Amino acid sequence: MAKQDFTAGQVLTAAQMDSLQANDYNWTVSTKTDSYVLVADDAGTRVVMNAATAKTITVNSGVFAAGDIVWIHNINTGTCTVTAGTCTVNTEASLALGQWGGGTLYFTSGSTAIFFRGGATYGVATGGSSSSITVSGVNYTMLTFTGSSTLTVTKSGLFDVMLVGGGGAGAAGSGYGGGGGGGGVDFYTVYLTANASVTVGAGSAYGGRIGTASRLGTKPDSIVVAGGGSGGGTNYTGGGDRALAFGGASGGGGLGTGNANFIVGAVGIDGGNGGNGQNTDNEAGGGGGGNTANGTNGSGTVGGNGGAGYDASAWRGEAAATTRYSGGGGGGGASGGTGGVGGGGTRGNAGSANTGGGGGGATSSGATGYAGGSGIVLVRFKS
C-alpha cells in the first residue's frame, strides 16, 4: 500500500484502519511486465517483475526519504537488474536478480540506498570433471574445466569461479631468451540463470608472445582474465610485457592481468616484473614474473628463476601449498633458469598444462622460446 498522509485530529475510518493493518502482514504488490522506474508510492510495497526477457528497475534520487524500504522480487525467467539511475545503490551482492531472486532496497538518504539481497542461494551445474571438496567446513561440488566447454546450469543461483589464463611463451633470441610470465589469476562469485560457455586460455606456442585469456560467458556478458606476458627480447635477453605481443629489452615476462571492460569483475592481479636482462648474446635471460613473486635476474650465463605462482589450496579445500597456478618461466642460459612453483617451465622447457605457467626462455642462439602452459577454469557451488 502506498503511503497515506493524515492530519492532526483526524478520525480514521474502519476501512483506513483495516488497510493499515493489512499492509503490516501482506504488503501491497504491484506487478510489472516491462522495465520500470520506481516512484514515491512504491515505498513500503513489493514491486514484482514478471517478464521472460531481461528488464530493469531503476532507482532515482529525490524520490524516497531516509528509512524508506522497497521490496523487489523477480518471478519470471528474464533477469531483472536493479539499476542506479541518479541514485547511488550500494550492495555486497549482485544487482542482477534471476528467477525467484529478490531483496530489500533500503534508503539511507534521498540519494543513497543499500540493496540487501534475500533468498540468493547457490545454484547447481554440470560440466568438466566433478569432485567433492570441503572448504572451512562447508561442502562444495567443484567442476574443473581443462579445455573449452559449456557450464550447464540446472538450477539458477550463485557460483564461485576461479579463472587462470594461459601462460606467456619464453623468448627466442640470438642468444638466450627471457622466461614467459604466468597467466592471470582471478576470482568471482556470479549469479547464473542459464548455461555459460567456458573458454580455457591456451599457453602461447610461439616464442615471445602472450598467452590467451580464459573466460566464462560470451562478450559482453562475461568474466575474463588475461594470459601471461611474453618473454622479452628477440635479439637479446629481455623483459616481458603483460599487454604487448613482445617484451622490452630488460627482464623476463610479466604476468597478465584481468580485464575490467566486462559486466562482472574487476582488474586481475598483476604479476611481478621479470628479472633484468643483459645486453650481449651470450648472457642469460631473466625469469618470468609469477603471480606472487618477481622473476629473478639472469647473471652471466645462468638464467634467472621464474617467480612463484598463486597458492589456490584454500579455495580448493586442500592443505596449504598443495596447488599453485601461474608460475613464471625460467630464463634461458647455459644453466639455471628454474621455473617458478606453479607450472612455470624451466629454461628450455614449456610451462605445465592447465597451470597457466610461463614457458622457459631459449637456451641457444636461434632457438625458439618455449610455450606457456594452458590455463584452467574452476567452478564451485555448495552441495
Short mmCIF file of C-alpha atoms in Angstrom, two decimals:
data_model
loop_
_atom_site.label_atom_id
_atom_site.label_comp_id
_atom_site.label_asym_id
_atom_site.label_seq_id
_atom_site.Cartn_x
_atom_site.Cartn_y
_atom_site.Cartn_z
CA MET A 1 0.00 0.00 0.00
CA ALA A 2 1.27 3.48 -0.82
CA LYS A 3 1.98 5.92 1.99
CA GLN A 4 -1.01 7.80 3.37
CA ASP A 5 -0.97 11.28 4.88
CA PHE A 6 -3.15 12.03 7.90
CA THR A 7 -3.77 15.33 9.66
CA ALA A 8 -3.73 16.06 13.37
CA GLY A 9 -7.04 15.18 14.99
CA GLN A 10 -8.31 13.23 12.00
CA VAL A 11 -10.57 10.32 12.86
CA LEU A 12 -9.70 7.26 10.77
CA THR A 13 -12.42 5.11 9.27
CA ALA A 14 -12.64 1.38 9.78
CA ALA A 15 -11.55 0.86 6.16
CA GLN A 16 -8.45 3.02 6.68
CA MET A 17 -7.51 1.11 9.82
CA ASP A 18 -8.05 -2.23 8.10
CA SER A 19 -5.82 -1.19 5.20
CA LEU A 20 -3.03 -0.13 7.54
CA GLN A 21 -3.20 -3.40 9.46
CA ALA A 22 -3.38 -5.47 6.29
CA ASN A 23 -0.16 -3.96 4.97
CA ASP A 24 1.68 -4.99 8.13
CA TYR A 25 1.01 -8.61 7.23
CA ASN A 26 0.65 -8.55 3.47
CA TRP A 27 2.44 -5.76 1.67
CA THR A 28 0.76 -4.21 -1.33
CA VAL A 29 2.10 -5.79 -4.54
CA SER A 30 2.46 -4.14 -7.94
CA THR A 31 3.43 -6.47 -10.79
CA LYS A 32 5.49 -5.16 -13.72
CA THR A 33 5.97 -6.77 -17.12
CA ASP A 34 8.39 -4.22 -18.55
CA SER A 35 11.32 -2.12 -17.31
CA TYR A 36 10.18 0.24 -14.58
CA VAL A 37 11.33 3.39 -12.75
CA LEU A 38 10.44 3.43 -9.06
CA VAL A 39 8.10 6.20 -7.84
CA ALA A 40 7.36 7.56 -4.37
CA ASP A 41 4.21 5.44 -3.97
CA ASP A 42 6.37 2.30 -4.18
CA ALA A 43 7.76 2.95 -0.68
CA GLY A 44 6.57 0.25 1.69
CA THR A 45 5.37 -2.05 -1.11
CA ARG A 46 6.54 -5.05 -3.10
CA VAL A 47 7.46 -4.48 -6.75
CA VAL A 48 7.34 -7.80 -8.60
CA MET A 49 8.87 -8.23 -12.07
CA ASN A 50 7.19 -10.82 -14.27
CA ALA A 51 8.93 -10.89 -17.67
CA ALA A 52 10.51 -13.60 -19.79
CA THR A 53 13.23 -11.26 -21.10
CA ALA A 54 15.78 -9.08 -19.30
CA LYS A 55 14.32 -5.96 -17.64
CA THR A 56 15.49 -3.23 -15.27
CA ILE A 57 14.12 -1.47 -12.21
CA THR A 58 15.68 1.99 -11.99
CA VAL A 59 16.25 3.96 -8.78
CA ASN A 60 16.50 7.77 -8.91
CA SER A 61 17.36 10.44 -6.34
CA GLY A 62 14.79 12.72 -4.73
CA VAL A 63 12.02 10.11 -4.82
CA PHE A 64 12.40 8.43 -1.44
CA ALA A 65 13.40 9.57 2.05
CA ALA A 66 15.82 8.09 4.57
CA GLY A 67 14.28 4.99 6.14
CA ASP A 68 12.04 4.11 3.18
CA ILE A 69 12.05 0.48 2.02
CA VAL A 70 11.01 -1.14 -1.26
CA TRP A 71 10.93 -4.93 -1.66
CA ILE A 72 11.86 -6.12 -5.18
CA HIS A 73 11.13 -9.63 -6.46
CA ASN A 74 11.63 -11.41 -9.80
CA ILE A 75 9.25 -14.28 -10.55
CA ASN A 76 9.93 -14.95 -14.25
CA THR A 77 12.86 -16.24 -16.31
CA GLY A 78 14.13 -12.86 -17.56
CA THR A 79 16.91 -11.36 -15.43
CA CYS A 80 15.75 -8.26 -13.54
CA THR A 81 18.58 -5.83 -12.77
CA VAL A 82 18.25 -3.16 -10.10
CA THR A 83 19.81 -0.15 -11.82
CA ALA A 84 21.13 3.03 -10.21
CA GLY A 85 19.77 5.95 -12.22
CA THR A 86 20.61 9.19 -10.41
CA CYS A 87 20.62 7.42 -7.03
CA THR A 88 23.65 5.59 -5.61
CA VAL A 89 22.86 1.94 -4.87
CA ASN A 90 25.33 0.02 -2.73
CA THR A 91 25.30 -3.75 -2.32
CA GLU A 92 27.53 -6.64 -1.33
CA ALA A 93 25.67 -8.95 -3.70
CA SER A 94 24.82 -8.83 -7.38
CA LEU A 95 22.11 -6.40 -8.52
CA ALA A 96 21.08 -8.86 -11.25
CA LEU A 97 18.14 -10.94 -10.00
CA GLY A 98 17.46 -14.30 -11.59
CA GLN A 99 14.12 -16.06 -11.35
CA TRP A 100 12.93 -16.23 -7.72
CA GLY A 101 15.60 -13.73 -6.67
CA GLY A 102 14.77 -10.64 -4.65
CA GLY A 103 15.79 -8.31 -1.87
CA THR A 104 15.17 -5.14 0.08
CA LEU A 105 16.09 -1.66 -1.14
CA TYR A 106 16.74 0.44 1.99
CA PHE A 107 17.26 4.20 1.65
CA THR A 108 19.80 5.87 3.91
CA SER A 109 19.07 9.24 2.31
CA GLY A 110 17.15 10.64 -0.63
CA SER A 111 20.10 9.93 -2.91
CA THR A 112 21.66 6.75 -1.47
CA ALA A 113 20.26 3.26 -0.99
CA ILE A 114 21.54 -0.17 0.05
CA PHE A 115 20.26 -3.34 -1.61
CA PHE A 116 20.14 -6.31 0.76
CA ARG A 117 19.71 -9.41 -1.32
CA GLY A 118 17.46 -12.07 0.17
CA GLY A 119 16.99 -15.66 -0.81
CA ALA A 120 20.04 -15.88 -3.07
CA THR A 121 21.42 -19.40 -2.77
CA TYR A 122 23.99 -21.42 -4.63
CA GLY A 123 22.89 -22.95 -7.90
CA VAL A 124 23.65 -26.34 -9.41
CA ALA A 125 25.52 -27.08 -12.64
CA THR A 126 27.34 -29.78 -14.55
CA GLY A 127 30.34 -29.75 -16.87
CA GLY A 128 34.04 -30.51 -16.88
CA SER A 129 35.09 -33.06 -14.28
CA SER A 130 33.27 -33.08 -10.94
CA SER A 131 34.72 -33.57 -7.46
CA SER A 132 33.59 -33.03 -3.88
CA ILE A 133 35.60 -30.62 -1.72
CA THR A 134 35.26 -29.13 1.77
CA VAL A 135 36.24 -25.51 2.42
CA SER A 136 36.18 -24.23 6.02
CA GLY A 137 33.76 -27.00 6.98
CA VAL A 138 31.38 -26.30 4.06
CA ASN A 139 30.81 -28.96 1.39
CA TYR A 140 31.09 -27.91 -2.26
CA THR A 141 30.94 -29.53 -5.66
CA MET A 142 33.85 -28.34 -7.82
CA LEU A 143 33.78 -28.53 -11.62
CA THR A 144 37.19 -28.48 -13.31
CA PHE A 145 37.50 -27.35 -16.94
CA THR A 146 40.82 -28.16 -18.59
CA GLY A 147 39.51 -27.36 -22.07
CA SER A 148 36.85 -25.13 -23.55
CA SER A 149 33.32 -26.44 -22.98
CA THR A 150 29.91 -25.45 -21.53
CA LEU A 151 28.81 -24.94 -17.94
CA THR A 152 25.29 -26.39 -17.90
CA VAL A 153 23.18 -24.66 -15.24
CA THR A 154 20.42 -26.92 -13.90
CA LYS A 155 19.40 -24.59 -11.06
CA SER A 156 19.84 -20.80 -11.06
CA GLY A 157 21.95 -19.35 -8.27
CA LEU A 158 25.38 -18.28 -7.14
CA PHE A 159 28.61 -19.86 -8.39
CA ASP A 160 32.19 -19.25 -7.27
CA VAL A 161 34.56 -19.08 -10.24
CA MET A 162 38.36 -19.18 -10.47
CA LEU A 163 39.97 -18.29 -13.81
CA VAL A 164 43.61 -18.85 -14.80
CA GLY A 165 44.82 -17.51 -18.15
CA GLY A 166 47.31 -19.24 -20.42
CA GLY A 167 50.99 -18.66 -19.75
CA GLY A 168 53.19 -16.48 -21.95
CA ALA A 169 55.92 -18.08 -24.03
CA GLY A 170 59.59 -17.68 -23.30
CA ALA A 171 61.53 -15.56 -25.77
CA ALA A 172 63.63 -16.72 -28.64
CA GLY A 173 66.90 -14.92 -29.26
CA SER A 174 70.19 -14.75 -30.99
CA GLY A 175 71.49 -15.61 -27.54
CA TYR A 176 69.41 -16.63 -24.56
CA GLY A 177 65.73 -15.67 -24.11
CA GLY A 178 63.78 -14.30 -21.15
CA GLY A 179 61.18 -16.50 -19.44
CA GLY A 180 57.47 -16.08 -20.08
CA GLY A 181 55.11 -14.67 -17.46
CA GLY A 182 52.43 -16.69 -15.72
CA GLY A 183 48.79 -16.22 -16.73
CA GLY A 184 46.40 -14.00 -14.83
CA VAL A 185 44.51 -15.41 -11.83
CA ASP A 186 41.20 -14.01 -10.60
CA PHE A 187 38.12 -14.98 -8.58
CA TYR A 188 34.43 -14.10 -8.90
CA THR A 189 31.07 -15.01 -7.40
CA VAL A 190 28.37 -14.72 -10.06
CA TYR A 191 24.65 -15.36 -10.30
CA LEU A 192 23.79 -17.53 -13.29
CA THR A 193 20.38 -18.37 -14.67
CA ALA A 194 21.41 -20.04 -17.93
CA ASN A 195 24.22 -22.09 -19.45
CA ALA A 196 27.55 -20.34 -19.94
CA SER A 197 30.39 -21.05 -22.33
CA VAL A 198 33.78 -21.82 -20.79
CA THR A 199 36.95 -20.80 -22.62
CA VAL A 200 40.24 -22.13 -21.25
CA GLY A 201 43.13 -19.95 -22.37
CA ALA A 202 45.90 -21.57 -24.35
CA GLY A 203 49.52 -21.07 -23.45
CA SER A 204 51.33 -19.24 -26.21
CA ALA A 205 53.06 -21.69 -28.53
CA TYR A 206 55.25 -19.02 -30.09
CA GLY A 207 58.43 -17.57 -28.72
CA GLY A 208 57.97 -14.16 -27.15
CA ARG A 209 54.16 -13.96 -27.36
CA ILE A 210 51.44 -13.57 -24.76
CA GLY A 211 49.11 -16.33 -23.58
CA THR A 212 45.39 -16.46 -24.32
CA ALA A 213 42.70 -15.25 -21.91
CA SER A 214 40.35 -17.59 -20.03
CA ARG A 215 36.67 -16.66 -19.95
CA LEU A 216 33.27 -17.62 -18.57
CA GLY A 217 30.39 -16.46 -20.76
CA THR A 218 30.23 -14.58 -24.04
CA LYS A 219 31.08 -10.92 -24.66
CA PRO A 220 29.94 -8.54 -23.34
CA ASP A 221 28.28 -10.59 -20.58
CA SER A 222 31.39 -12.42 -19.48
CA ILE A 223 34.17 -12.50 -16.96
CA VAL A 224 37.71 -12.84 -18.17
CA VAL A 225 41.34 -13.00 -17.07
CA ALA A 226 44.21 -12.33 -19.46
CA GLY A 227 47.06 -14.58 -20.48
CA GLY A 228 50.64 -14.15 -19.28
CA GLY A 229 53.12 -11.69 -20.73
CA SER A 230 55.73 -12.63 -23.26
CA GLY A 231 59.33 -13.37 -22.55
CA GLY A 232 61.41 -10.41 -23.65
CA GLY A 233 63.85 -9.82 -26.41
CA THR A 234 64.14 -11.36 -29.86
CA ASN A 235 67.79 -10.49 -30.26
CA TYR A 236 68.87 -10.22 -26.66
CA THR A 237 67.52 -11.47 -23.41
CA GLY A 238 64.87 -9.16 -22.20
CA GLY A 239 61.75 -8.18 -20.43
CA GLY A 240 58.18 -9.19 -20.86
CA ASP A 241 55.10 -7.08 -21.03
CA ARG A 242 51.62 -8.07 -19.89
CA ALA A 243 49.94 -6.10 -22.67
CA LEU A 244 52.16 -6.26 -25.76
CA ALA A 245 52.99 -9.16 -28.02
CA PHE A 246 56.72 -8.76 -27.48
CA GLY A 247 58.70 -7.82 -24.42
CA GLY A 248 61.03 -4.92 -23.96
CA ALA A 249 64.76 -5.04 -23.53
CA SER A 250 65.07 -5.91 -19.86
CA GLY A 251 63.77 -8.81 -17.81
CA GLY A 252 61.57 -11.86 -18.20
CA GLY A 253 57.86 -11.90 -18.94
CA GLY A 254 55.38 -10.00 -16.84
CA LEU A 255 52.15 -11.58 -15.62
CA GLY A 256 48.85 -10.96 -17.38
CA THR A 257 46.01 -9.07 -15.74
CA GLY A 258 42.27 -9.34 -15.73
CA ASN A 259 40.18 -7.08 -17.91
CA ALA A 260 37.81 -4.51 -16.44
CA ASN A 261 35.81 -3.97 -19.64
CA PHE A 262 33.20 -6.62 -18.84
CA ILE A 263 29.98 -6.61 -16.87
CA VAL A 264 31.20 -8.72 -13.96
CA GLY A 265 34.60 -8.49 -12.38
CA ALA A 266 37.48 -6.14 -11.98
CA VAL A 267 41.16 -5.86 -12.83
CA GLY A 268 43.04 -9.04 -12.07
CA ILE A 269 46.20 -9.49 -10.04
CA ASP A 270 49.42 -8.23 -11.62
CA GLY A 271 52.45 -10.46 -11.57
CA GLY A 272 55.91 -9.28 -10.72
CA ASN A 273 58.32 -7.87 -13.27
CA GLY A 274 60.84 -10.17 -14.82
CA GLY A 275 64.49 -10.04 -14.00
CA ASN A 276 66.83 -7.61 -15.76
CA GLY A 277 68.22 -8.99 -18.98
CA GLN A 278 71.70 -8.44 -20.27
CA ASN A 279 72.87 -6.76 -23.44
CA THR A 280 75.01 -9.33 -25.18
CA ASP A 281 74.13 -12.52 -27.00
CA ASN A 282 75.93 -14.82 -24.57
CA GLU A 283 74.41 -13.56 -21.33
CA ALA A 284 71.42 -15.17 -19.67
CA GLY A 285 67.77 -14.15 -19.67
CA GLY A 286 65.68 -13.07 -16.68
CA GLY A 287 62.95 -15.25 -15.23
CA GLY A 288 59.31 -14.53 -15.96
CA GLY A 289 57.03 -12.97 -13.35
CA GLY A 290 54.87 -15.32 -11.31
CA ASN A 291 51.60 -14.48 -9.61
CA THR A 292 53.13 -13.90 -6.20
CA ALA A 293 56.78 -13.14 -6.92
CA ASN A 294 59.04 -11.41 -9.41
CA GLY A 295 61.32 -13.34 -11.69
CA THR A 296 64.99 -13.07 -10.77
CA ASN A 297 67.76 -11.56 -12.84
CA GLY A 298 69.91 -13.56 -15.18
CA SER A 299 73.60 -13.50 -14.30
CA GLY A 300 76.37 -14.29 -16.74
CA THR A 301 75.25 -17.45 -18.48
CA VAL A 302 72.95 -18.55 -15.62
CA GLY A 303 69.28 -17.92 -16.36
CA GLY A 304 67.07 -16.21 -13.81
CA ASN A 305 64.38 -18.18 -12.00
CA GLY A 306 60.68 -17.68 -12.63
CA GLY A 307 58.54 -16.14 -9.89
CA ALA A 308 56.30 -18.36 -7.75
CA GLY A 309 52.65 -18.85 -8.63
CA TYR A 310 49.45 -18.35 -6.61
CA ASP A 311 48.60 -20.85 -3.86
CA ALA A 312 44.96 -21.82 -4.54
CA SER A 313 44.86 -24.56 -1.92
CA ALA A 314 42.47 -22.77 0.44
CA TRP A 315 39.96 -22.11 -2.36
CA ARG A 316 40.17 -25.76 -3.38
CA GLY A 317 39.87 -27.08 0.18
CA GLU A 318 43.37 -28.57 0.23
CA ALA A 319 46.32 -28.44 2.57
CA ALA A 320 48.45 -25.30 2.29
CA ALA A 321 50.66 -25.01 -0.80
CA THR A 322 49.18 -28.13 -2.42
CA THR A 323 48.13 -26.48 -5.69
CA ARG A 324 49.69 -23.39 -7.29
CA TYR A 325 48.99 -21.66 -10.57
CA SER A 326 50.81 -19.18 -12.82
CA GLY A 327 54.47 -19.61 -12.02
CA GLY A 328 56.91 -17.70 -14.23
CA GLY A 329 59.13 -19.39 -16.78
CA GLY A 330 62.87 -19.75 -16.21
CA GLY A 331 65.23 -17.50 -18.13
CA GLY A 332 67.38 -19.02 -20.84
CA GLY A 333 71.05 -19.63 -20.18
CA ALA A 334 73.75 -22.24 -20.21
CA SER A 335 72.45 -23.31 -16.78
CA GLY A 336 69.96 -22.30 -14.11
CA GLY A 337 66.63 -20.78 -15.07
CA THR A 338 64.30 -22.83 -12.86
CA GLY A 339 60.58 -22.40 -13.46
CA GLY A 340 58.52 -20.79 -10.70
CA VAL A 341 56.41 -23.05 -8.47
CA GLY A 342 53.04 -23.25 -10.17
CA GLY A 343 53.88 -24.78 -13.53
CA GLY A 344 56.46 -22.38 -14.91
CA GLY A 345 58.76 -24.12 -17.36
CA THR A 346 62.48 -24.34 -16.67
CA ARG A 347 64.87 -22.87 -19.24
CA GLY A 348 64.40 -24.77 -22.48
CA ASN A 349 61.08 -26.31 -21.38
CA ALA A 350 57.40 -25.50 -21.76
CA GLY A 351 55.12 -24.48 -18.90
CA SER A 352 52.93 -27.23 -17.45
CA ALA A 353 49.48 -27.78 -18.95
CA ASN A 354 46.47 -26.32 -17.08
CA THR A 355 48.57 -24.29 -14.68
CA GLY A 356 48.99 -21.01 -16.58
CA GLY A 357 52.76 -21.34 -16.10
CA GLY A 358 55.10 -19.31 -18.29
CA GLY A 359 57.38 -21.01 -20.80
CA GLY A 360 61.14 -21.19 -20.42
CA GLY A 361 63.45 -18.96 -22.42
CA ALA A 362 65.56 -20.11 -25.36
CA THR A 363 68.85 -21.78 -24.40
CA SER A 364 70.88 -21.20 -27.54
CA SER A 365 71.26 -18.82 -30.42
CA GLY A 366 68.50 -19.22 -32.99
CA ALA A 367 66.34 -21.45 -30.75
CA THR A 368 62.64 -20.70 -30.33
CA GLY A 369 61.15 -19.75 -26.98
CA TYR A 370 59.17 -22.43 -25.20
CA ALA A 371 55.38 -22.50 -24.91
CA GLY A 372 53.44 -21.36 -21.90
CA GLY A 373 51.13 -23.76 -20.11
CA SER A 374 47.39 -23.67 -20.79
CA GLY A 375 45.05 -22.15 -18.22
CA ILE A 376 42.17 -23.65 -16.25
CA VAL A 377 38.66 -22.69 -15.13
CA LEU A 378 37.22 -23.93 -11.81
CA VAL A 379 33.59 -23.52 -10.76
CA ARG A 380 32.29 -24.48 -7.33
CA PHE A 381 28.89 -24.39 -5.62
CA LYS A 382 27.65 -25.52 -2.22
CA SER A 383 26.48 -29.12 -2.17
#
